[in-house]
PDB file of C-alpha atoms and ligand atoms in Angstrom:
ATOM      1  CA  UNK K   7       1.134   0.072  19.258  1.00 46.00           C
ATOM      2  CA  UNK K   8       2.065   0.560  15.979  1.00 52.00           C
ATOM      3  CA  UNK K   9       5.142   1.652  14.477  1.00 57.00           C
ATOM      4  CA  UNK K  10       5.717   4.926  13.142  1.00 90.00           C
ATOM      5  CA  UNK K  11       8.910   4.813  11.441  1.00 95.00           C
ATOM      6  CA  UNK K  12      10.050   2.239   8.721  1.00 96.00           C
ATOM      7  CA  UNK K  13      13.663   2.204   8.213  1.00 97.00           C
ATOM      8  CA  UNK K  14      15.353   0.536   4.946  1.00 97.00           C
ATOM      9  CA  UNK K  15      18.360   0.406   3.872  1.00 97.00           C
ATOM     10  CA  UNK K  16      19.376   2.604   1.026  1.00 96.00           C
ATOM     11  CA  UNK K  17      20.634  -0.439  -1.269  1.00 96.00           C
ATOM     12  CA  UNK K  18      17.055  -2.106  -0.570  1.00 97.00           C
ATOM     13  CA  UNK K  19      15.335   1.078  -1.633  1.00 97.00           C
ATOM     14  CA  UNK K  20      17.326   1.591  -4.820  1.00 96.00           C
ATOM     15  CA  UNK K  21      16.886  -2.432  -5.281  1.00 97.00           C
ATOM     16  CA  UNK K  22      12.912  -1.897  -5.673  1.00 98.00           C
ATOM     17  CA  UNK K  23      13.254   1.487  -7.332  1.00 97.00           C
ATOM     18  CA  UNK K  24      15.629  -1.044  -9.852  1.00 97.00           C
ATOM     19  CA  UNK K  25      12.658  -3.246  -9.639  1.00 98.00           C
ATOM     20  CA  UNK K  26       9.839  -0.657 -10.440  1.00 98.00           C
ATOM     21  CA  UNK K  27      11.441   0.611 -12.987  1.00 97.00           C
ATOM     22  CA  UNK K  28      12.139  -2.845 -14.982  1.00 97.00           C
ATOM     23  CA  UNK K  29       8.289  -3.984 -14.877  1.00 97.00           C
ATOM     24  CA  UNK K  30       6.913  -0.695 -15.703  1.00 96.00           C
ATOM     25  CA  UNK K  31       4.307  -0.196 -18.031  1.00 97.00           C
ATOM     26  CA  UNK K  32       3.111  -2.828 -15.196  1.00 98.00           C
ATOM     27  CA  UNK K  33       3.291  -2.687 -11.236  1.00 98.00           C
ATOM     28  CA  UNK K  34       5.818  -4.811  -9.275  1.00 98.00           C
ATOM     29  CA  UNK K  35       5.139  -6.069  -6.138  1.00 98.00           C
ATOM     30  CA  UNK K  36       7.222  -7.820  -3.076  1.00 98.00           C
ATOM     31  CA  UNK K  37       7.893  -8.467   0.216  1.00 98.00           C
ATOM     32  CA  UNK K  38       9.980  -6.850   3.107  1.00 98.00           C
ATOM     33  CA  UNK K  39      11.035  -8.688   6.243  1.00 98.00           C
ATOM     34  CA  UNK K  40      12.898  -7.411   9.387  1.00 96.00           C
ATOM     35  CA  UNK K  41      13.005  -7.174  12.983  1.00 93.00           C
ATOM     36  CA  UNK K  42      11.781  -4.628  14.921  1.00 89.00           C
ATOM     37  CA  UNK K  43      11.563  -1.611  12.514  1.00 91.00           C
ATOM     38  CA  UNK K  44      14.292  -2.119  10.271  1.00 95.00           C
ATOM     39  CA  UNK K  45      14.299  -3.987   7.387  1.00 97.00           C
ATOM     40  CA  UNK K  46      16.682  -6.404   6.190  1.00 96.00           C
ATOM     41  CA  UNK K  47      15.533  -8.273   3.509  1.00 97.00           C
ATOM     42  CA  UNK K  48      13.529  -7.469   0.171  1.00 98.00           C
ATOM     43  CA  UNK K  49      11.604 -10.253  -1.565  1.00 98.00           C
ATOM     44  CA  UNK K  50      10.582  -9.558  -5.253  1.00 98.00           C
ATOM     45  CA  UNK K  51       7.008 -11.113  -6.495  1.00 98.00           C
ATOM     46  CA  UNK K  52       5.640 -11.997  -9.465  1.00 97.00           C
ATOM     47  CA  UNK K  53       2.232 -10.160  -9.997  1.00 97.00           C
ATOM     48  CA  UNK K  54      -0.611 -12.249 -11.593  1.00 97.00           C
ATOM     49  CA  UNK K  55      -3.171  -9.457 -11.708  1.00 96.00           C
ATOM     50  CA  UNK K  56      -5.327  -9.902 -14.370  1.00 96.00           C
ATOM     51  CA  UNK K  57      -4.641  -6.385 -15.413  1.00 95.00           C
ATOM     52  CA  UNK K  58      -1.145  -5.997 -13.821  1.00 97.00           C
ATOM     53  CA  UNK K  59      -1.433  -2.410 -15.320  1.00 95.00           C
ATOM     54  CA  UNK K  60      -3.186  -0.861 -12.431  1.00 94.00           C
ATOM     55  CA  UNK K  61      -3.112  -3.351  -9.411  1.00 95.00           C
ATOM     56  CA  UNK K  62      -1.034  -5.992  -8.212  1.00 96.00           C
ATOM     57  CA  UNK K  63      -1.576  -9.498  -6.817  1.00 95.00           C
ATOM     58  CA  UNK K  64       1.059 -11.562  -5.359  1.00 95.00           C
ATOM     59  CA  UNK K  65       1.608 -15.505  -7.250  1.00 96.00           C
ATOM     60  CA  UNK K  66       0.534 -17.758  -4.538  1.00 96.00           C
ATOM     61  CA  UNK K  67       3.420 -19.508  -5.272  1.00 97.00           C
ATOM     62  CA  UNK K  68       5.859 -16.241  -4.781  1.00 97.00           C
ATOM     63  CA  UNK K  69       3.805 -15.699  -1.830  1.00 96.00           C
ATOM     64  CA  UNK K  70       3.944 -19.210   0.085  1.00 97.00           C
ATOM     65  CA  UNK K  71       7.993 -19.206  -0.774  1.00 98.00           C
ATOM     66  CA  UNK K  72       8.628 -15.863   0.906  1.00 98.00           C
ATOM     67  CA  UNK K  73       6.493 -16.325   3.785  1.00 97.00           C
ATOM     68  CA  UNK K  74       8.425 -19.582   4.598  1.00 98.00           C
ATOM     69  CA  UNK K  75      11.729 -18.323   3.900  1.00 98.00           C
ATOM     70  CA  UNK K  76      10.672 -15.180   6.176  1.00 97.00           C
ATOM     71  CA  UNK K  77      10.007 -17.941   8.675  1.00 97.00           C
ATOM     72  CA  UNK K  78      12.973 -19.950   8.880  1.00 97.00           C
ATOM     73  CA  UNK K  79      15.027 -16.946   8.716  1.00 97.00           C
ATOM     74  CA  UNK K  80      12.948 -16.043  12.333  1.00 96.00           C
ATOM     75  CA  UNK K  81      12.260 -12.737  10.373  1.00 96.00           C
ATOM     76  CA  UNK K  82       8.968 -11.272  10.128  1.00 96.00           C
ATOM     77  CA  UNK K  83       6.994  -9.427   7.389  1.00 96.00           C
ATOM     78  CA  UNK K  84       7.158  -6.057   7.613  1.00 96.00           C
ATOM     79  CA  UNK K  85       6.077  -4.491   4.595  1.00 97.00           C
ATOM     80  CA  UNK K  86       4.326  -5.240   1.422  1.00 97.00           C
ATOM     81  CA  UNK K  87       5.422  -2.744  -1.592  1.00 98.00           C
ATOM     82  CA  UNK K  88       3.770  -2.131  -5.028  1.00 98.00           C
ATOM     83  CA  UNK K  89       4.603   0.567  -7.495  1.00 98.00           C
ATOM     84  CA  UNK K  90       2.657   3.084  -9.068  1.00 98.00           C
ATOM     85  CA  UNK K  91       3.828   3.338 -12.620  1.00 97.00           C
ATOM     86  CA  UNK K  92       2.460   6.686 -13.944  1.00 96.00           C
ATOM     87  CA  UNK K  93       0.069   7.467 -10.692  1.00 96.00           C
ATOM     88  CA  UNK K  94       1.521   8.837  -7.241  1.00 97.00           C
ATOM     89  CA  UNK K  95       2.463   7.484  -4.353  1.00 98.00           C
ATOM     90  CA  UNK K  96      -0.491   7.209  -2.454  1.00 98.00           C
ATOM     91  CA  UNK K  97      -2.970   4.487  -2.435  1.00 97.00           C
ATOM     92  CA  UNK K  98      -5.554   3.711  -4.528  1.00 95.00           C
ATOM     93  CA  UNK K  99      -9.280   2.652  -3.571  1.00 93.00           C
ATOM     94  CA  UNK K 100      -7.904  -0.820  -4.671  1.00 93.00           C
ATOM     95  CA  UNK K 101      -5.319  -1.037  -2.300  1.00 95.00           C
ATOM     96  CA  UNK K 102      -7.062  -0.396   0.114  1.00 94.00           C
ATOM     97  CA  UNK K 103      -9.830  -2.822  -0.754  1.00 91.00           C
ATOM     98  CA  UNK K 104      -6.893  -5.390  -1.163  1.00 88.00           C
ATOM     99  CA  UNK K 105      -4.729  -4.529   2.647  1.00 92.00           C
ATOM    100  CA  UNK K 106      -5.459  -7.986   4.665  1.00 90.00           C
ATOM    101  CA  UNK K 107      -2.506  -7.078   6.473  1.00 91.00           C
ATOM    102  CA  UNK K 108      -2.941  -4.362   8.959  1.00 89.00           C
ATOM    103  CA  UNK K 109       0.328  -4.847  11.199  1.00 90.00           C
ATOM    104  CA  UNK K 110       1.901  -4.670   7.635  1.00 93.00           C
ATOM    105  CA  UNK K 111       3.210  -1.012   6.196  1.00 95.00           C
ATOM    106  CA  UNK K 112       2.112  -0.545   2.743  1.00 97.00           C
ATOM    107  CA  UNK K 113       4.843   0.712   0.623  1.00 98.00           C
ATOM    108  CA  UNK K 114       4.307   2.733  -2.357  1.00 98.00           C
ATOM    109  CA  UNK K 115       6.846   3.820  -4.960  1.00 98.00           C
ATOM    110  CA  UNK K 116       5.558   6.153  -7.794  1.00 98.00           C
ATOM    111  CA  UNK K 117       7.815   6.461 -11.317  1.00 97.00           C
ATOM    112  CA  UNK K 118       4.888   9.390 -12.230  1.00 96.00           C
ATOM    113  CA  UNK K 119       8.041  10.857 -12.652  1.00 94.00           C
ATOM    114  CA  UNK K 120      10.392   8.862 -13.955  1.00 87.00           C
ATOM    115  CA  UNK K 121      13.793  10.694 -12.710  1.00 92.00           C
ATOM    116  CA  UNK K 122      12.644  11.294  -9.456  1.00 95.00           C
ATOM    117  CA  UNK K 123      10.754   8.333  -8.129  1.00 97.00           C
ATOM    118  CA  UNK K 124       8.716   8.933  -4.606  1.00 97.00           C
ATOM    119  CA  UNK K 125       8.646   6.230  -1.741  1.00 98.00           C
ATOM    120  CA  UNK K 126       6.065   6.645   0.940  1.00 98.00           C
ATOM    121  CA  UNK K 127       4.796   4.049   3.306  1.00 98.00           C
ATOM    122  CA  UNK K 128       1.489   3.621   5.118  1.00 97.00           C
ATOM    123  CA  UNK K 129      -0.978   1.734   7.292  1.00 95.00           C
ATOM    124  CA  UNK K 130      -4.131   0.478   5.968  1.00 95.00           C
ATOM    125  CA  UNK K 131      -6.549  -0.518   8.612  1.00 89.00           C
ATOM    126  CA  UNK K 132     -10.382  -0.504   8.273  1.00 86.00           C
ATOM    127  CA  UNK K 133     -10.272   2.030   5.349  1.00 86.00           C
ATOM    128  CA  UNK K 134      -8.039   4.347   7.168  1.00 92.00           C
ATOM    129  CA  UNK K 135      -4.115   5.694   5.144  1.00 95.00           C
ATOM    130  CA  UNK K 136      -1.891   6.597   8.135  1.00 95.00           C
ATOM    131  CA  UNK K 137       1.354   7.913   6.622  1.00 96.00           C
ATOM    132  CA  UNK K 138       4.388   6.573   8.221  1.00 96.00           C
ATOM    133  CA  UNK K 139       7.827   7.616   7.908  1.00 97.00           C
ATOM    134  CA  UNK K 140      10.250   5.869   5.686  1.00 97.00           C
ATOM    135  CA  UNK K 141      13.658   6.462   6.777  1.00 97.00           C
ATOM    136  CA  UNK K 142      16.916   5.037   4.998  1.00 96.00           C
ATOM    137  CA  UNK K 143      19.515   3.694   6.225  1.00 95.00           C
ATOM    138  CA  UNK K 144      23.081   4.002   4.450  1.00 92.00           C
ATOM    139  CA  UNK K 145      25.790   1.445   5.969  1.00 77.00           C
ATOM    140  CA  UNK K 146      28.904   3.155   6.770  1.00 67.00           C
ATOM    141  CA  UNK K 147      32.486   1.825   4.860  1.00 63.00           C
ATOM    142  CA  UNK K 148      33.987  -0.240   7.621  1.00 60.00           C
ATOM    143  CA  UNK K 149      30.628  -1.248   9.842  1.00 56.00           C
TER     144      UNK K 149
HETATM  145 ZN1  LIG L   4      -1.541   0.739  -5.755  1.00 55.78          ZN
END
């Protein structure tokens, strides 16, 4: 069964807003890892697309380094994320052309508008979006 709900913590989520926002014109892409449904760790990537403007493609290199970390850590991957720079959150025919990981929630966060960026998250399975709900998660002082 798949899960319905992602949940990330809020410093994560501003981390790859942070992130987006530095490699815009171009996307960013990177790696989430948790347990169960909530995350706990975000892994930035470098993208080697050949035109980084309007896709993303993890380094091999970037990729092979998280997965193993991911490993030892006993974590697994739970998301893949990618921004949008100037298009919404929603993915593109490309993406989902390019989702080899269906137990994987593809994240995407949109700067179409720059002071109010979006953050959705969805499965990609045979051609098929399924929204899922991103929910964040703010630590309280003293936990
Ligand atoms: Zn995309």
């Amino acid at each position: 069964m798949h899960k319905q709900v992602i949940r990330i913590p809020q410093t994560i989520l501003d981390d790859m807003i942070a992130h987006a926002k530095e490699g815009k014109p171009e996307e960013v892409c990177g790696i989430l890892s948790g347990q169960g449904n909530v995350v706990t760790r975000a892994y930035r990537a470098q993208n080697v697309a050949e035109k980084p403007v309007v896709t993303y493609n993890f380094s091999p290199q970037d990729q092979y380094r998280i997965f193993k970390d991911i490993d030892e850590r006993e974590e697994e991957m739970m998301a893949i994320y990618h921004s949008h720079p100037a298009s919404p959150a929603y993915p593109s025919v490309t993406d989902l052309r390019l989702a080899f990981y269906p137990e994987a929630s593809y994240i995407i966060l949109s700067l179409a508008r720059p002071e109010q960026p979006v953050v959705r998250a969805f499965r990609l399975e045979d051609g098929n979006i399924q929204e899922i709900t991103v929910e964040p998660v703010t630590t309280q002082p003293g936990e």
